[in-house]
Amino acid sequence: MRLEFLSLPENVGLARVAVAAFVAGRDLQVNELEEIKVAVSEAVTNSIIHGYKERSDGVISVTASLYDRFLEVVVEDQGKGMSDPNQVMKPGVGTDPERVGLGFMFMKSFMDEVDVWSEPGQGTKVKMVKLLPDKTNTPGNSRENGG
Amino acid sequence: MSLEIEKRDNALIVRVYGEFDLRAAEFHRHDIDEKFRTQGAKHIIFNLGGLTFIDSSGLGVILGRYRKVTENGGRVAITNVPPRFNRILELSGVNRLIPVYDDEAEALRELA
């Protein structure tokens, strides 16, 4: 699935709901789905706030790919980028006091793998991988949608 | 997301319904500050019973209000947290800064 949209705050919800709908056929627990939604929300929010500095005419793309054992989500912008993406992944690094530097921490906590590529002026690409239950035992297995 | 804001005793009760993300944060942050000021409240109680989603933007609004209110000697409390949001509150450290109560009545008693 690939979705492109403008860097508007109302599109954060669109992005996470689209990815959640995309994985709906898989046997995910409610909390796993919630974690994917938060991670997508954080990546798209970063593109809007940091990549495009709240400009509303930037374009953000979300690409989701479903494999047997994992979901891969790539969130990409052509915004201002950064020279040291590893720096922003440290907890507590944030510029705005109301934005508490939790975004990457949630992405890393809720997904199994998070990689960031960025260059100043070249935009930012965030790739996140979430391991999924093996779909070969999906029908009629005993996993319950707890929560 | 929508908010229901009510002043009880000296606390502003903010009931949150829906998805607390970037859009909601930008839209409602000033609302809360404005009501807090005009109603002359000292404390804030966030009732999250109607919450259906929260991320760092929503938590940022709660933490931002916490900073402002505590600077002026007030306190902040959270109530009615749906169990699915316990982990995100724990991970963010919000529940170490802000006490979490079962309901508004309990929070009001503690803040009194």
Coordinates of C-alpha atoms in Angstrom, one line a residue:
Chain A
M1 CA 0.0 0.0 0.0
R2 CA 1.3 3.5 -0.8
L3 CA -0.4 6.7 0.3
E4 CA 0.7 10.2 -0.4
F5 CA -0.7 13.2 1.4
L6 CA 0.0 16.8 2.3
S7 CA 1.8 17.7 5.5
L8 CA -1.4 18.6 7.4
P9 CA -2.0 17.6 11.1
E10 CA -5.4 16.1 10.1
N11 CA -3.6 13.6 7.8
V12 CA -1.8 12.0 10.8
G13 CA -5.0 10.2 11.6
L14 CA -5.5 9.2 8.0
A15 CA -2.1 7.6 7.8
R16 CA -2.4 5.5 10.9
V17 CA -5.9 4.4 10.1
A18 CA -4.9 3.4 6.6
V19 CA -2.0 1.3 7.9
A20 CA -4.2 -0.3 10.5
A21 CA -6.8 -1.2 7.8
F22 CA -4.0 -2.6 5.7
V23 CA -3.0 -5.1 8.3
A24 CA -6.6 -5.8 9.4
G25 CA -6.6 -9.2 7.7
R26 CA -3.8 -10.4 10.0
D27 CA -4.4 -11.9 13.4
L28 CA -3.2 -9.0 15.5
Q29 CA -4.0 -8.3 19.1
V30 CA -5.6 -5.0 19.9
N31 CA -2.5 -3.8 21.6
E32 CA -0.2 -4.7 18.6
L33 CA -2.5 -2.7 16.3
E34 CA -2.4 0.2 18.8
E35 CA 1.4 0.1 18.8
I36 CA 1.6 0.2 15.0
K37 CA -0.9 3.1 14.9
V38 CA 1.2 5.1 17.5
A39 CA 4.5 4.4 15.5
V40 CA 3.0 5.6 12.2
S41 CA 1.5 8.6 14.0
E42 CA 4.9 9.5 15.4
A43 CA 6.8 9.2 12.1
V44 CA 4.2 11.3 10.2
T45 CA 4.0 13.9 13.0
N46 CA 7.9 14.2 12.9
S47 CA 7.7 14.8 9.1
I48 CA 5.1 17.6 9.6
I49 CA 6.7 19.3 12.6
H50 CA 10.4 18.8 11.9
G51 CA 10.6 17.9 8.2
Y52 CA 8.3 20.6 6.9
K53 CA 8.4 22.9 10.0
E54 CA 4.6 22.9 9.9
R55 CA 4.4 24.0 6.3
S56 CA 1.2 22.5 4.9
D57 CA 2.3 22.0 1.3
G58 CA 4.9 19.3 1.8
V59 CA 4.2 15.8 0.6
I60 CA 4.6 12.8 2.9
S61 CA 4.4 9.2 1.6
V62 CA 3.6 6.1 3.6
T63 CA 4.4 2.8 2.1
A64 CA 3.3 -0.4 3.9
S65 CA 4.3 -3.9 2.8
L66 CA 3.0 -7.0 4.4
Y67 CA 5.2 -10.1 4.4
D68 CA 4.6 -13.6 5.9
R69 CA 6.3 -12.7 9.2
F70 CA 6.5 -8.9 9.3
L71 CA 5.0 -5.6 8.4
E72 CA 7.3 -2.9 7.0
V73 CA 6.2 0.7 7.0
V74 CA 8.2 3.4 5.3
V75 CA 7.4 7.1 6.0
E76 CA 9.2 9.5 3.8
D77 CA 9.3 13.3 3.3
Q78 CA 11.2 15.8 1.2
G79 CA 11.6 18.2 4.0
K80 CA 14.6 19.9 5.6
G81 CA 16.2 16.7 6.8
M82 CA 19.0 16.5 9.4
S83 CA 22.7 15.8 9.6
D84 CA 22.6 13.3 12.5
P85 CA 19.5 11.2 12.6
N86 CA 20.9 9.1 15.4
Q87 CA 20.9 12.1 17.6
V88 CA 17.1 12.6 17.4
M89 CA 16.6 9.0 18.3
K90 CA 18.0 9.6 21.8
P91 CA 15.3 10.0 24.5
G92 CA 14.7 13.5 25.7
V93 CA 16.1 15.2 22.6
G94 CA 13.5 17.7 21.4
T95 CA 13.3 21.4 20.7
D96 CA 9.8 22.3 21.7
P97 CA 9.0 21.9 25.4
E98 CA 5.5 20.6 24.5
R99 CA 7.1 18.0 22.2
V100 CA 8.8 15.9 24.7
G101 CA 11.1 13.8 22.5
L102 CA 9.0 10.8 23.0
G103 CA 8.3 10.2 19.3
F104 CA 11.3 8.0 18.4
M105 CA 11.2 6.4 21.8
F106 CA 7.6 5.1 21.0
M107 CA 8.6 4.0 17.5
K108 CA 11.6 2.0 18.9
S109 CA 9.5 0.6 21.7
F110 CA 6.5 -0.4 19.7
M111 CA 8.2 -1.7 16.5
D112 CA 10.9 -4.3 16.2
E113 CA 13.2 -2.3 14.0
V114 CA 13.5 1.4 13.2
D115 CA 16.0 2.9 10.8
V116 CA 16.3 6.5 9.8
W117 CA 18.0 8.0 6.7
S118 CA 18.3 11.7 6.4
E119 CA 20.5 14.5 5.0
P120 CA 20.2 18.2 5.4
G121 CA 17.9 19.5 2.6
Q122 CA 17.3 15.9 1.3
G123 CA 14.3 14.9 3.5
T124 CA 14.0 12.0 5.9
K125 CA 13.0 8.4 5.5
V126 CA 12.0 6.2 8.4
K127 CA 11.6 2.5 8.0
M128 CA 9.9 0.5 10.7
V129 CA 9.4 -3.3 10.9
K130 CA 7.0 -5.1 13.1
L131 CA 7.2 -8.8 13.5
L132 CA 3.8 -10.5 13.0
P133 CA 2.4 -13.8 14.1
D134 CA 2.9 -16.4 11.4
K135 CA 0.0 -16.2 9.0
T136 CA 0.1 -19.9 8.3
N137 CA -1.5 -20.6 11.7
T138 CA -3.9 -17.7 11.5
P139 CA -7.3 -19.4 10.8
G140 CA -8.9 -20.8 13.9
N141 CA -5.9 -20.5 16.2
S142 CA -6.2 -19.6 19.8
R143 CA -4.9 -16.0 19.8
E144 CA -7.5 -13.8 21.3
N145 CA -8.0 -10.1 20.8
G146 CA -7.3 -9.1 24.3
G147 CA -7.9 -5.5 25.5
Chain B
M1 CA -11.4 14.8 19.5
S2 CA -13.7 16.8 21.7
L3 CA -13.3 18.1 25.2
E4 CA -15.8 18.6 27.9
I5 CA -14.4 21.1 30.4
E6 CA -15.9 21.8 33.8
K7 CA -14.7 23.5 36.9
R8 CA -15.3 21.7 40.2
D9 CA -14.0 22.9 43.5
N10 CA -10.7 24.5 42.5
A11 CA -9.9 22.0 39.8
L12 CA -10.6 22.2 36.0
I13 CA -11.8 18.8 34.9
V14 CA -10.9 18.1 31.3
R15 CA -12.8 15.1 29.8
V16 CA -11.1 13.9 26.6
Y17 CA -13.1 12.1 24.0
G18 CA -11.6 10.6 20.8
E19 CA -8.1 10.7 19.3
F20 CA -5.5 12.9 21.1
D21 CA -2.9 13.4 18.3
L22 CA -1.2 16.4 16.6
R23 CA -4.3 17.9 15.2
A24 CA -6.2 17.6 18.5
A25 CA -3.1 19.0 20.4
E26 CA -2.9 22.1 18.2
F27 CA -6.6 22.6 18.3
H28 CA -7.3 22.1 22.0
R29 CA -4.1 23.2 23.8
H30 CA -5.1 26.8 24.0
D31 CA -8.7 26.0 24.9
I32 CA -7.5 24.3 28.0
D33 CA -5.1 27.1 29.0
E34 CA -7.8 29.7 28.3
K35 CA -10.5 27.9 30.4
F36 CA -7.9 27.3 33.2
R37 CA -7.2 31.0 33.3
T38 CA -10.7 32.4 32.9
Q39 CA -12.2 30.0 35.4
G40 CA -9.6 30.7 38.0
A41 CA -8.8 27.0 38.6
K42 CA -5.7 25.8 40.5
H43 CA -5.5 22.2 39.5
I44 CA -6.3 20.2 36.4
I45 CA -7.8 16.7 36.2
F46 CA -7.6 14.9 32.8
N47 CA -10.3 12.3 32.6
L48 CA -9.2 10.0 29.8
G49 CA -12.2 7.7 30.0
G50 CA -13.3 8.6 26.4
L51 CA -9.9 8.4 24.9
T52 CA -9.6 6.2 21.8
F53 CA -6.0 7.0 20.8
I54 CA -3.0 9.0 22.2
D55 CA 0.5 9.6 21.0
S56 CA 3.4 11.9 22.0
S57 CA 1.5 15.0 20.8
G58 CA -1.4 14.2 23.2
L59 CA 0.9 13.3 26.0
G60 CA 2.9 16.5 25.2
V61 CA -0.3 18.6 25.9
I62 CA -0.8 16.8 29.3
L63 CA 2.9 17.3 30.2
G64 CA 2.9 20.9 29.1
R65 CA -0.1 21.6 31.3
Y66 CA 1.6 19.8 34.1
R67 CA 4.6 22.1 33.9
K68 CA 2.5 25.2 33.8
V69 CA 0.2 24.2 36.6
T70 CA 2.9 23.0 38.9
E71 CA 4.9 26.1 38.4
N72 CA 2.0 28.0 40.0
G73 CA 1.7 25.6 42.9
G74 CA -1.2 23.6 41.4
R75 CA -1.4 19.9 40.8
V76 CA -2.4 17.7 37.9
A77 CA -4.1 14.3 38.0
I78 CA -5.2 11.7 35.4
T79 CA -8.3 9.5 35.9
N80 CA -10.3 6.8 34.2
V81 CA -7.4 5.5 32.0
P82 CA -8.6 2.8 29.6
P83 CA -6.3 -0.3 30.3
R84 CA -5.0 -0.3 26.7
F85 CA -3.2 3.1 27.4
N86 CA -1.4 2.0 30.5
R87 CA 1.7 1.0 28.6
I88 CA 2.1 4.3 26.8
L89 CA 1.6 6.2 30.0
E90 CA 4.3 4.0 31.6
L91 CA 6.7 4.2 28.7
S92 CA 6.4 8.0 28.5
G93 CA 7.0 8.3 32.3
V94 CA 3.8 10.4 32.5
N95 CA 2.5 8.2 35.3
R96 CA 5.6 8.8 37.4
L97 CA 5.1 12.6 37.2
I98 CA 1.3 12.7 37.4
P99 CA -0.8 10.6 39.8
V100 CA -3.4 8.4 38.2
Y101 CA -6.7 7.8 39.9
D102 CA -9.7 5.6 39.2
D103 CA -12.2 8.4 38.8
E104 CA -12.8 12.1 39.2
A105 CA -14.2 11.8 42.7
E106 CA -11.0 10.2 44.0
A107 CA -8.8 12.8 42.2
L108 CA -10.9 15.6 43.7
R109 CA -10.5 14.1 47.2
E110 CA -6.7 13.9 46.7
L111 CA -6.4 17.4 45.4
A112 CA -8.6 19.0 48.0

